[in-house]
Coordinates of C-alpha atoms in Angstrom, one line a residue:
M124 CA -46.7 30.3 65.6
A125 CA -47.1 27.3 63.3
R126 CA -44.1 26.4 61.2
A127 CA -44.2 25.1 57.6
R128 CA -42.0 23.2 55.3
G129 CA -40.0 25.6 53.1
E130 CA -40.2 28.4 55.6
R131 CA -36.9 30.5 55.6
L132 CA -35.5 31.9 58.8
A133 CA -32.7 34.3 59.5
D134 CA -32.1 34.6 55.8
R135 CA -30.4 31.2 55.7
Y136 CA -32.3 28.3 57.4
R137 CA -34.9 26.6 55.3
L138 CA -37.2 24.2 57.2
E139 CA -37.5 20.8 55.7
E140 CA -39.1 18.3 58.1
P141 CA -40.5 18.3 61.7
L142 CA -38.5 16.0 64.0
G143 CA -40.3 16.3 67.3
R144 CA -42.4 18.4 69.6
G145 CA -42.3 18.9 73.4
G146 CA -43.7 21.0 76.1
M147 CA -41.3 23.8 75.6
G148 CA -40.9 23.8 71.8
E149 CA -40.4 21.8 68.6
V150 CA -37.5 20.6 66.5
W151 CA -37.1 20.7 62.7
R152 CA -34.6 19.4 60.3
A153 CA -33.5 22.4 58.2
H154 CA -31.0 23.3 55.5
D155 CA -28.4 25.9 56.1
E156 CA -28.3 27.7 52.7
L157 CA -25.2 29.7 53.6
L158 CA -22.9 26.8 54.6
E159 CA -24.8 24.1 52.5
R160 CA -25.4 21.6 55.3
P161 CA -28.3 20.0 57.2
V162 CA -29.0 21.4 60.7
A163 CA -31.5 20.8 63.4
V164 CA -33.5 23.9 64.5
K165 CA -35.1 23.9 68.0
F166 CA -37.8 26.5 68.5
A167 CA -39.0 27.8 71.9
H168 CA -42.7 28.2 72.6
L169 CA -42.9 31.8 73.7
A170 CA -46.2 31.6 75.6
N171 CA -43.9 31.6 78.6
L172 CA -41.7 34.6 78.3
T173 CA -38.9 32.9 80.2
D174 CA -38.6 30.3 77.6
T175 CA -36.3 32.5 75.5
G176 CA -33.9 32.8 78.4
K177 CA -34.0 29.1 79.0
L178 CA -33.3 28.3 75.4
R179 CA -30.4 30.8 75.4
T180 CA -29.1 29.1 78.5
E181 CA -29.1 25.8 76.7
A182 CA -27.2 27.4 73.8
V183 CA -24.7 29.0 76.0
N184 CA -24.0 25.9 78.0
A185 CA -23.7 23.6 75.0
A186 CA -21.8 26.1 72.8
R187 CA -18.9 26.1 75.4
L188 CA -18.5 22.4 74.7
H189 CA -16.5 21.3 71.7
H190 CA -16.3 17.5 71.6
P191 CA -17.0 14.8 69.0
N192 CA -19.4 13.1 71.4
I193 CA -21.5 16.2 72.1
V194 CA -24.1 17.6 69.6
A195 CA -22.7 20.9 68.5
V196 CA -24.4 24.3 68.7
F197 CA -24.0 26.4 65.6
D198 CA -26.2 29.5 66.2
F199 CA -28.8 31.2 68.4
V200 CA -31.4 33.4 66.8
E201 CA -33.9 35.9 68.2
E202 CA -36.0 37.4 65.4
G203 CA -39.3 39.0 66.2
D204 CA -41.4 36.3 67.9
T205 CA -39.0 33.6 66.7
C206 CA -36.5 32.2 69.1
M207 CA -34.4 29.3 68.0
I208 CA -31.2 27.4 68.5
V209 CA -29.4 25.8 65.5
L210 CA -27.7 22.5 66.2
E211 CA -25.6 19.9 64.5
Y212 CA -28.0 17.5 62.7
V213 CA -27.3 13.9 63.7
A214 CA -29.0 11.3 61.5
A215 CA -29.2 8.7 64.2
P216 CA -31.7 7.0 66.5
S217 CA -31.5 7.4 70.3
L218 CA -30.2 4.7 72.5
A219 CA -33.7 4.3 73.9
R220 CA -35.1 3.7 70.4
I221 CA -32.3 1.1 69.7
V222 CA -33.1 -0.8 72.9
A223 CA -36.8 -0.6 72.2
E224 CA -36.4 -1.9 68.6
R225 CA -33.8 -4.5 69.2
G226 CA -33.8 -5.4 72.9
P227 CA -30.9 -5.1 75.4
L228 CA -27.4 -4.5 74.2
S229 CA -24.4 -6.6 74.9
P230 CA -21.9 -5.4 77.5
E231 CA -19.5 -4.6 74.7
E232 CA -22.0 -2.5 72.9
A233 CA -23.1 -0.6 75.9
G234 CA -19.6 -0.1 77.1
A235 CA -18.5 1.3 73.8
I236 CA -21.3 3.9 74.0
G237 CA -20.6 4.6 77.7
C238 CA -16.9 5.3 77.0
Q239 CA -17.9 8.0 74.6
I240 CA -20.5 9.6 76.8
A241 CA -18.2 9.5 79.8
D242 CA -15.6 11.4 77.7
A243 CA -18.3 13.9 76.7
L244 CA -19.2 14.4 80.3
A245 CA -15.6 14.9 81.3
A246 CA -15.4 17.7 78.7
S247 CA -18.6 19.2 80.0
H248 CA -17.6 19.0 83.6
A249 CA -14.2 20.6 82.8
Q250 CA -16.3 23.6 81.7
S251 CA -18.3 23.4 84.9
V252 CA -21.5 22.4 83.0
V253 CA -23.6 19.6 84.5
H254 CA -25.9 18.0 81.9
G255 CA -28.5 16.9 84.5
D256 CA -30.5 14.7 82.2
V257 CA -28.3 11.9 80.9
T258 CA -30.8 9.2 79.7
P259 CA -31.1 6.8 76.8
E260 CA -33.4 9.3 75.1
N261 CA -30.6 11.9 75.1
I262 CA -27.9 9.7 73.6
L263 CA -27.8 9.3 69.8
V264 CA -25.9 6.4 68.2
R265 CA -24.8 6.7 64.6
P266 CA -24.5 3.6 62.4
D267 CA -20.7 3.9 62.6
G268 CA -20.8 3.5 66.3
V269 CA -20.2 7.1 67.3
A270 CA -22.4 8.2 70.2
K271 CA -23.4 11.8 70.9
L272 CA -24.9 13.4 74.0
T273 CA -27.7 15.9 73.2
D274 CA -30.2 18.2 74.9
F275 CA -28.5 20.3 77.4
G276 CA -31.9 21.8 78.1
I277 CA -31.8 21.3 81.8
S278 CA -28.0 21.6 82.1
R279 CA -26.7 24.3 84.4
A280 CA -23.5 26.2 84.8
L281 CA -22.2 25.6 88.3
W282 CA -21.4 29.2 88.9
S283 CA -24.7 30.7 87.7
E284 CA -27.7 28.5 88.4
P285 CA -28.1 27.0 91.9
T286 CA -30.5 24.2 92.3
Y287 CA -30.4 24.1 96.1
D288 CA -30.6 27.0 98.5
G289 CA -29.3 25.2 101.5
T290 CA -32.7 24.6 103.1
R291 CA -34.9 23.3 100.3
A292 CA -34.8 21.7 96.9
V293 CA -35.6 24.1 94.1
G294 CA -36.9 21.3 92.0
V295 CA -36.3 17.7 91.0
H296 CA -34.7 17.6 87.5
G297 CA -34.4 14.6 85.2
K298 CA -36.2 11.5 84.2
P299 CA -37.4 9.6 87.4
S300 CA -36.2 6.2 86.2
Y301 CA -32.6 7.5 86.0
L302 CA -32.6 9.9 88.9
P303 CA -29.6 10.0 91.1
P304 CA -30.4 9.4 94.8
E305 CA -29.1 12.8 96.0
V306 CA -31.3 14.6 93.5
A307 CA -34.3 12.6 94.5
Q308 CA -33.5 13.5 98.1
G309 CA -33.6 17.2 97.3
R310 CA -29.8 17.7 97.4
P311 CA -27.9 19.6 94.7
L312 CA -27.4 18.4 91.2
V313 CA -23.6 17.9 90.9
K314 CA -21.1 16.4 88.5
A315 CA -21.4 13.1 90.2
S316 CA -25.1 13.1 89.4
D317 CA -24.3 12.9 85.7
V318 CA -22.0 9.9 86.4
F319 CA -24.8 8.1 88.2
A320 CA -27.2 8.9 85.4
L321 CA -24.8 7.5 82.8
G322 CA -24.4 4.3 84.9
A323 CA -28.2 4.0 85.2
T324 CA -28.5 4.6 81.4
L325 CA -26.0 1.8 80.6
Y326 CA -27.7 -0.4 83.2
A327 CA -30.9 0.0 81.2
A328 CA -29.1 -0.6 78.0
V329 CA -27.9 -4.1 79.1
E330 CA -30.7 -5.1 81.4
G331 CA -33.6 -3.6 79.5
H332 CA -35.0 -1.5 82.4
S333 CA -34.0 1.1 85.0
P334 CA -31.8 0.1 87.9
Y335 CA -34.9 0.9 90.0
G336 CA -36.9 -1.9 88.3
K337 CA -39.5 -1.7 85.6
G338 CA -43.1 -0.8 85.3
R339 CA -43.1 1.7 88.1
T340 CA -45.0 5.0 88.3
P341 CA -42.9 8.2 88.2
Q342 CA -43.7 8.7 91.9
K343 CA -42.5 5.2 92.7
Y344 CA -39.2 5.7 90.8
V345 CA -38.5 8.9 92.8
E346 CA -39.2 7.1 96.0
L347 CA -36.9 4.2 95.1
A348 CA -34.2 6.7 93.9
A349 CA -34.4 8.6 97.2
G350 CA -33.8 5.3 99.0
A351 CA -31.1 4.3 96.6
V352 CA -32.9 1.0 96.1
I353 CA -30.9 -0.3 93.1
E354 CA -31.3 -3.8 91.6
E355 CA -28.2 -5.9 91.0
P356 CA -27.3 -6.1 87.3
R357 CA -27.7 -9.6 85.9
R358 CA -26.7 -9.3 82.3
A359 CA -23.9 -6.8 82.6
G360 CA -21.0 -9.2 82.4
R361 CA -17.7 -7.4 82.3
L362 CA -19.6 -4.1 82.9
R363 CA -20.9 -5.2 86.3
E364 CA -18.1 -3.6 88.4
P365 CA -18.0 -0.3 86.4
L366 CA -21.8 0.0 86.7
L367 CA -21.8 -0.7 90.4
A368 CA -19.1 2.1 90.8
L369 CA -21.0 4.6 88.6
T370 CA -24.3 4.0 90.4
S371 CA -22.9 4.1 94.0
A372 CA -25.5 5.7 96.3
D373 CA -22.9 8.1 97.7
P374 CA -21.8 10.7 95.1
D375 CA -18.4 10.9 96.8
E376 CA -17.8 7.2 96.1
R377 CA -18.4 7.5 92.4
P378 CA -15.6 8.0 89.9
D379 CA -15.5 11.3 88.1
A380 CA -16.3 11.3 84.4
A381 CA -12.7 10.7 83.4
G382 CA -12.5 7.8 85.8
A383 CA -15.8 6.4 84.5
R384 CA -14.2 6.5 81.0
R385 CA -11.3 4.5 82.2
L386 CA -13.4 1.9 84.0
L387 CA -15.6 1.5 81.0
G388 CA -12.8 1.5 78.6
N389 CA -10.9 -1.2 80.5
A390 CA -14.0 -3.4 80.6
A391 CA -15.1 -2.8 77.1
P392 CA -12.5 -1.0 75.0
L393 CA -13.7 1.2 72.2
P394 CA -13.5 -0.5 68.7
A395 CA -10.7 0.6 66.5
Q396 CA -13.0 1.8 63.8
V397 CA -14.9 4.0 66.2
Q398 CA -11.6 5.4 67.6
E399 CA -10.5 6.3 64.1
R400 CA -13.8 8.1 63.4
L401 CA -13.6 10.0 66.7
H402 CA -10.0 11.0 66.0
E403 CA -11.0 12.4 62.7
E404 CA -13.8 14.5 64.2
R405 CA -11.7 15.5 67.3
T406 CA -8.9 16.7 64.9
L407 CA -11.4 19.0 63.1
I408 CA -12.8 20.3 66.4
D409 CA -9.4 21.0 67.9
A410 CA -8.3 22.7 64.7
T411 CA -11.1 25.3 65.1
L412 CA -10.0 25.9 68.7
T413 CA -6.3 26.1 68.1
M414 CA -4.3 28.8 69.9
R415 CA -0.9 29.6 68.5
L416 CA 2.1 28.9 70.7
R417 CA 4.1 32.2 70.5
P418 CA 7.4 33.3 72.0
A419 CA 5.9 36.1 74.1
P420 CA 2.7 35.9 76.2
E421 CA 1.3 39.2 75.0
Q422 CA 1.2 37.9 71.4
R423 CA -1.1 35.1 72.2
R424 CA -4.8 35.3 71.7
S425 CA -7.3 34.7 74.5
P426 CA -10.2 32.4 73.7
R427 CA -13.6 33.9 73.6
G428 CA -16.4 32.2 75.6
F429 CA -20.1 32.7 75.9
P430 CA -21.3 34.5 79.0
S431 CA -22.9 32.4 81.7
L432 CA -26.7 32.8 82.0
G433 CA -29.0 31.5 84.7
G434 CA -32.4 30.0 84.7
A435 CA -33.7 26.6 85.4
R436 CA -35.5 24.3 83.0
R437 CA -37.7 21.3 83.1
P438 CA -37.0 18.4 80.8
W439 CA -39.1 17.9 77.7
A440 CA -39.5 14.9 75.5
L441 CA -39.4 14.9 71.7
A442 CA -41.7 12.8 69.7
A443 CA -40.2 10.3 67.3
G444 CA -39.0 11.7 64.0
S445 CA -39.6 10.1 60.6
A446 CA -40.3 6.4 61.2
A447 CA -38.8 5.4 57.9
V448 CA -35.6 7.4 58.5
V449 CA -35.2 6.0 62.0
A450 CA -35.9 2.5 60.9
A451 CA -33.3 2.8 58.2
L452 CA -30.7 4.1 60.6
L453 CA -31.4 1.3 63.0
A454 CA -31.0 -1.2 60.3
G455 CA -27.7 0.4 59.3
L456 CA -26.5 0.3 62.9
F457 CA -27.4 -3.3 63.4
A458 CA -25.9 -4.3 60.1
A459 CA -22.6 -2.5 60.7
R460 CA -22.4 -3.7 64.3
P461 CA -19.2 -1.7 65.0
W462 CA -18.8 -3.6 68.3
D463 CA -18.7 -7.1 66.9
G464 CA -15.5 -9.2 67.2
S465 CA -13.4 -8.5 64.1
P466 CA -9.7 -7.8 63.3
G467 CA -8.6 -4.8 65.3
D468 CA -11.8 -4.6 67.4
S469 CA -12.2 -4.6 71.2
G470 CA -13.4 -8.1 71.7
K471 CA -11.9 -10.4 74.4
D472 CA -10.2 -13.8 74.1
A473 CA -11.5 -17.0 75.6
K474 CA -9.9 -16.3 79.0
G475 CA -11.7 -12.9 79.3
A476 CA -8.6 -10.8 79.0
P477 CA -8.7 -7.7 76.7
A478 CA -7.7 -8.7 73.2
A479 CA -4.9 -6.5 71.9
A480 CA -5.7 -4.7 68.7
K481 CA -3.8 -6.1 65.7
D482 CA -1.4 -3.1 65.4
A483 CA -1.6 -1.9 69.0
G484 CA 1.2 0.5 69.8
R485 CA 2.7 0.6 66.3
M486 CA 3.7 3.8 64.5
G487 CA 2.5 2.7 61.1
E488 CA 3.5 4.8 58.0
V489 CA 5.6 7.6 59.5
T490 CA 4.6 10.6 57.4
S491 CA 0.9 10.1 58.1
A492 CA 1.3 9.4 61.8
D493 CA -0.6 12.2 63.7
P494 CA 1.0 13.4 67.0
C495 CA -2.2 15.4 67.7
G496 CA -4.1 12.1 67.7
L497 CA -2.4 11.1 70.9
L498 CA -3.2 14.3 72.7
S499 CA -6.5 15.7 74.1
A500 CA -7.0 19.3 75.3
T501 CA -9.9 18.0 77.4
T502 CA -7.4 16.2 79.6
F503 CA -6.0 19.5 80.8
R504 CA -9.0 21.9 80.9
K505 CA -9.3 21.5 84.6
Y506 CA -6.1 23.5 84.9
G507 CA -7.1 26.4 82.6
D508 CA -8.1 27.0 78.9
A509 CA -6.4 24.2 77.0
H510 CA -6.0 24.1 73.2
V511 CA -4.3 21.9 70.7
D512 CA -1.7 23.5 68.5
P513 CA -0.8 21.3 65.5
D514 CA 1.2 23.9 63.6
Y515 CA 4.3 24.8 65.7
G516 CA 7.8 23.4 65.7
E517 CA 8.9 20.2 64.1
L518 CA 6.6 18.5 61.5
D519 CA 6.1 15.5 63.9
R520 CA 5.2 17.7 66.9
C521 CA 1.9 18.7 68.5
D522 CA 1.3 20.8 71.6
V523 CA -1.4 21.4 74.2
L524 CA -1.1 24.9 75.5
I525 CA -2.7 25.8 78.8
T526 CA -3.6 29.4 79.5
K527 CA -5.0 31.4 82.4
G528 CA -6.3 34.7 81.3
D529 CA -3.6 36.3 79.1
D530 CA -0.8 34.2 80.5
D531 CA 0.6 30.9 79.4
A532 CA 0.6 28.5 82.4
G533 CA 1.6 25.2 80.9
D534 CA 2.7 23.4 77.7
I535 CA 2.6 19.7 76.8
T536 CA 4.7 18.8 73.8
L537 CA 4.5 15.4 72.0
D538 CA 6.6 14.3 69.1
F539 CA 8.1 11.2 67.6
A540 CA 11.5 9.5 67.4
S541 CA 12.8 6.6 65.4
H542 CA 15.9 6.0 67.5
P543 CA 14.9 5.7 71.2
A544 CA 17.7 6.5 73.7
E545 CA 18.5 3.9 76.3
P546 CA 16.9 4.6 79.7
D547 CA 19.4 5.8 82.3
S548 CA 19.6 5.5 86.1
Q549 CA 17.5 8.7 86.5
T550 CA 14.5 7.1 84.8
R551 CA 11.9 4.5 85.7
V552 CA 10.4 2.1 83.1
R553 CA 6.9 0.7 83.6
K554 CA 4.9 -1.5 81.3
A555 CA 1.6 -0.2 80.1
G556 CA 0.0 -2.8 78.0
A557 CA 1.6 -3.0 74.5
V558 CA 3.9 -0.1 75.3
K559 CA 6.5 0.9 77.9
V560 CA 6.5 4.3 79.6
V561 CA 9.9 5.8 80.6
E562 CA 9.4 8.3 83.4
G563 CA 12.1 10.9 84.0
P564 CA 12.5 13.4 86.9
S565 CA 11.3 17.0 87.0
E566 CA 14.1 19.4 86.1
D567 CA 14.0 23.2 85.6
G568 CA 10.2 23.2 85.3
E569 CA 10.1 20.4 82.7
C570 CA 9.4 16.6 82.9
D571 CA 9.6 13.9 80.3
R572 CA 7.5 10.8 79.7
D573 CA 8.6 8.8 76.8
I574 CA 6.6 5.9 75.4
L575 CA 8.5 3.0 73.8
L576 CA 6.6 1.4 71.0
P577 CA 6.9 -2.3 70.1
D578 CA 8.1 -1.5 66.6
G579 CA 11.2 0.4 67.9
N580 CA 9.7 3.9 67.6
E581 CA 9.2 6.3 70.4
V582 CA 6.7 8.9 71.5
L583 CA 8.3 11.8 73.3
I584 CA 6.2 13.8 75.8
T585 CA 7.3 16.8 77.8
G586 CA 5.3 18.7 80.4
E587 CA 6.4 22.2 81.1
V588 CA 5.1 24.7 83.8
L589 CA 5.3 28.2 82.5
K590 CA 3.6 30.0 85.3
D591 CA 2.4 29.0 88.7
P592 CA 0.1 28.0 90.2
M593 CA 0.1 24.8 88.1
P594 CA 0.6 21.1 88.9
D595 CA 4.1 19.6 88.9
P596 CA 5.3 19.2 85.2
C597 CA 5.5 15.5 85.8
T598 CA 1.7 15.5 86.5
L599 CA 1.1 17.2 83.1
A600 CA 3.4 14.8 81.4
S601 CA 1.9 11.7 83.1
L602 CA -1.6 12.7 82.2
A603 CA -0.6 13.0 78.5
A604 CA 1.3 9.8 78.6
D605 CA -1.6 7.9 80.2
H606 CA -4.0 9.3 77.5
A607 CA -1.6 8.4 74.7
A608 CA -0.9 4.9 76.1
D609 CA -4.6 4.2 76.3
I610 CA -5.0 5.1 72.6
L611 CA -2.0 3.0 71.7
N612 CA -3.2 0.0 73.5
H613 CA -6.3 -0.1 71.3
G614 CA -4.6 0.4 68.0
P615 CA -1.7 2.1 66.1
V616 CA -0.8 5.8 66.2
P617 CA -3.8 7.6 64.6
R618 CA -3.5 9.0 61.1
R619 CA -3.4 12.6 60.1
P620 CA -6.7 14.0 58.6
G621 CA -5.1 14.5 55.2
P622 CA -1.8 14.5 53.4
F623 CA 0.7 17.3 53.5
P624 CA 0.5 19.9 50.7
A625 CA 2.5 19.1 47.6
D626 CA 4.9 22.1 48.3
S627 CA 5.5 21.1 51.9
L628 CA 8.9 20.2 53.2
A629 CA 7.3 17.1 54.6
R630 CA 7.4 15.7 51.0
L631 CA 11.3 15.8 51.1
N632 CA 14.1 13.9 52.6
A633 CA 16.4 16.1 54.6
C634 CA 19.4 13.8 54.1
D635 CA 19.0 14.1 50.3
L636 CA 19.5 17.9 50.4
L637 CA 23.2 17.9 51.2
D638 CA 25.7 15.7 49.4
A639 CA 29.4 15.2 49.6
A640 CA 30.1 18.1 47.2
D641 CA 28.0 20.5 49.3
L642 CA 29.7 19.4 52.5
K643 CA 33.1 20.3 51.2
A644 CA 32.2 23.7 52.5
F645 CA 32.8 22.2 55.9
P646 CA 35.9 20.1 55.6
A647 CA 35.6 18.7 59.2
I648 CA 32.4 16.9 58.3
D649 CA 32.4 13.3 57.0
P650 CA 29.5 12.9 54.5
D651 CA 29.3 9.2 55.4
T652 CA 28.1 10.0 58.9
M653 CA 24.7 11.0 57.7
D654 CA 22.1 10.2 60.4
P655 CA 18.4 10.6 59.5
E656 CA 15.7 11.3 62.2
F657 CA 12.0 10.5 62.2
A658 CA 10.4 10.4 58.8
D659 CA 13.6 11.8 57.3
W660 CA 12.5 15.3 58.4
A661 CA 15.9 16.0 60.0
C662 CA 19.4 14.8 59.3
T663 CA 22.8 15.1 61.1
W664 CA 26.3 15.0 59.6
S665 CA 29.3 15.0 61.9
S666 CA 33.1 14.6 62.1
D667 CA 34.4 11.0 62.1
T668 CA 37.4 11.9 64.3
S669 CA 36.9 14.6 66.9
G670 CA 33.1 14.5 66.9
K671 CA 33.1 18.2 67.6
A672 CA 31.9 19.3 64.2
E673 CA 28.3 18.9 63.1
V674 CA 25.7 20.0 60.6
Y675 CA 22.1 19.6 61.6
L676 CA 19.3 20.2 59.1
L677 CA 15.6 20.2 60.3
F678 CA 12.3 21.0 58.7
N679 CA 10.5 23.3 61.2
R680 CA 7.5 25.7 61.6
D681 CA 7.1 29.1 63.4
D682 CA 4.8 32.1 63.2
D683 CA 7.6 34.7 63.2
L684 CA 11.3 34.5 62.3
T685 CA 12.2 38.1 62.7
D686 CA 13.7 37.4 66.1
N687 CA 15.8 34.5 64.8
G688 CA 18.8 36.7 63.8
T689 CA 19.9 39.1 61.0
R690 CA 17.9 39.0 57.8
A691 CA 19.7 37.8 54.7
T692 CA 18.7 36.4 51.3
L693 CA 20.1 32.9 50.5
G694 CA 19.3 31.2 47.2
G695 CA 16.7 33.8 46.6
K696 CA 14.8 33.1 49.8
P697 CA 14.5 35.2 52.9
A698 CA 16.6 33.8 55.8
Y699 CA 17.7 34.8 59.3
V700 CA 21.3 34.3 60.5
D701 CA 22.0 33.9 64.2
P702 CA 25.7 33.6 65.3
G703 CA 25.9 31.7 68.5
G704 CA 22.2 30.9 68.3
E705 CA 22.7 27.6 70.1
G706 CA 25.7 28.5 72.3
D707 CA 29.3 29.2 71.6
H708 CA 30.8 27.9 68.4
T709 CA 27.5 27.5 66.7
C710 CA 25.5 29.3 64.0
V711 CA 21.8 28.9 63.1
V712 CA 20.2 29.8 59.8
S713 CA 16.4 29.8 59.4
S714 CA 15.4 30.0 55.8
V715 CA 11.8 30.5 54.7
H716 CA 10.4 27.7 52.5
R717 CA 6.7 28.7 52.3
T718 CA 4.0 30.4 54.3
Y719 CA 0.5 29.1 54.8
T720 CA -2.6 29.8 56.8
D721 CA -2.8 27.4 59.7
T722 CA -5.9 25.8 61.4
A723 CA -6.2 28.9 63.6
G724 CA -6.4 31.2 60.5
E725 CA -3.0 32.6 61.2
E726 CA 0.1 32.8 59.0
T727 CA 2.7 30.0 59.7
I728 CA 6.1 29.8 58.2
E729 CA 7.5 26.4 57.2
H730 CA 11.3 26.8 57.2
L731 CA 14.7 25.2 57.0
Y732 CA 16.6 25.2 60.3
L733 CA 20.3 24.6 59.7
K734 CA 22.9 24.6 62.5
T735 CA 26.6 24.3 62.3
T736 CA 28.8 23.4 65.3
G737 CA 32.6 23.3 65.4
Q738 CA 35.9 24.7 66.7
E739 CA 35.8 27.8 64.4
S740 CA 34.4 31.2 65.4
D741 CA 30.7 31.9 65.3
E742 CA 31.3 34.2 62.3
K743 CA 33.1 31.5 60.3
L744 CA 30.6 28.9 61.2
C745 CA 27.9 31.3 59.9
D746 CA 29.7 31.6 56.5
T747 CA 29.6 27.8 56.3
A748 CA 26.0 27.7 57.4
K749 CA 24.9 30.3 54.8
A750 CA 26.8 28.3 52.1
L751 CA 25.1 25.1 53.1
T752 CA 21.7 26.7 53.3
T753 CA 22.1 28.2 49.9
A754 CA 22.9 24.7 48.5
V755 CA 19.8 23.2 50.1
V756 CA 17.5 26.0 48.8
R757 CA 18.8 25.6 45.3
K758 CA 18.4 21.9 45.4
I759 CA 14.8 22.2 46.5
Q760 CA 14.2 24.7 43.7
K761 CA 15.5 22.4 41.0
P762 CA 12.6 21.2 38.9

């Protein structure tokens, strides 16, 4: 069926411009009238009745993947004789078009693109999806330097779509000039095949032709691929060793996608401005996938995934889109040159050593520092369903929660500190570029990895095993620490996507909320012992003599306070009082400040956490805690 500009589909998608056509279908730019955004719409030609299933398979495989370097799938529509997949619209030329228009890229440029696509493949492989057609044509590069992997059209889910039956090849998939040797030999398409194809793609980006040479017929390329006849790179520079590793003839000798990311990143670190943009997009993606960290497993939600569908697919090429648009995008990319040497970029000094970013490893402005920017759920998806939770606990905290079925299996917590503790005899300190990592032992199912920043601040990481089988908690903590250190060695702590709301406790200073007059309610406390914590979001007052009396005030978040003690009303606000809540001779009061809908669409409570510790009975300490909480609430309420 012929499509026309202005045609409206599924009561929301208005076709605007054809972008390309291939053997299995065509692609249009369209406008989503419901969400007011541009989208790409891919139609299947239904002359072959299996095309619908193939397109659905592509949608299913790609929709499982949520990553800033993967073109997102928004919708799948079957309507009469219309079958289409709705995708993120990326106004960007392909890597193939860039090389064709401009010529080979520098190693820095190719490496920056390769880092991102390797990260995308790591996410894809964690979901057991092999792309199967990583080529320059299927990598889009925006003018800001962000690269995106597209067209999972011949991708396969490992558990549902075999490509080899043990005796014969079902078919050779992929573009011959980037074909992995094992695939050309009729062996199965595996994760390592994507790694080879990425290496071959980057080889072509810097050398200007396939690793099998140039000007060959498709049959000759397949023959050379089957024999693993790969030409030595000549222009790769610092990418030479990574490319040789990625294009190893033996799949078992290649790094996995995460390893490829590290190799490429070490050789050609991602520019700071590209990192910032990816962090912004990753934060938005992770927010949509957030799973709340709750006190009881049965209260947690299970993620919903797409079913796995079978069906093979042959690759199909798209014709070029609007020449004027592509030319403009290319011009923008070359003018912006996000890989060029500039302050904070990823260039190298005269000796060839990686140049440290100007603010590498520094905290920066504390209230805008984003703990979630140092974590990645992708790192842990090989152990289960992993999701970032940015809305639980202290205001400077972020979690990655790993679940298996309905059970919580692991938790990785990251928060900040402004007064690092001195390493003790039970820890080991190692240097990791601009930062130091303090490694503690495993204890009671938990393990700490603390990162000391050059400006005196600290990143605190704890790995916790909640249910076996899981890796040792130190493995979880180390993975998180390595990821965070890698980011910190290329720039400062990432920034939050936006400021805190005007009515958030984050706008206040905890130490300002109790003065000497208020603290008279607890005579053992010396007001001059005031000790603020990170961003002034917590404060401690103690006794200047015995040291056994203490008041601790913290700004905190939770999804339910009903199990935090007996309900009371303090200063006109709901509160919960818990005698002995933190052990003998303590009392904890949790006072509701505000409620809001978090990034998972659930209600979260921002609250005051006030603890008193002393020699008195729990009941008397609770009287003091309630009086102090009332004073804090009233002070906050003052105009």
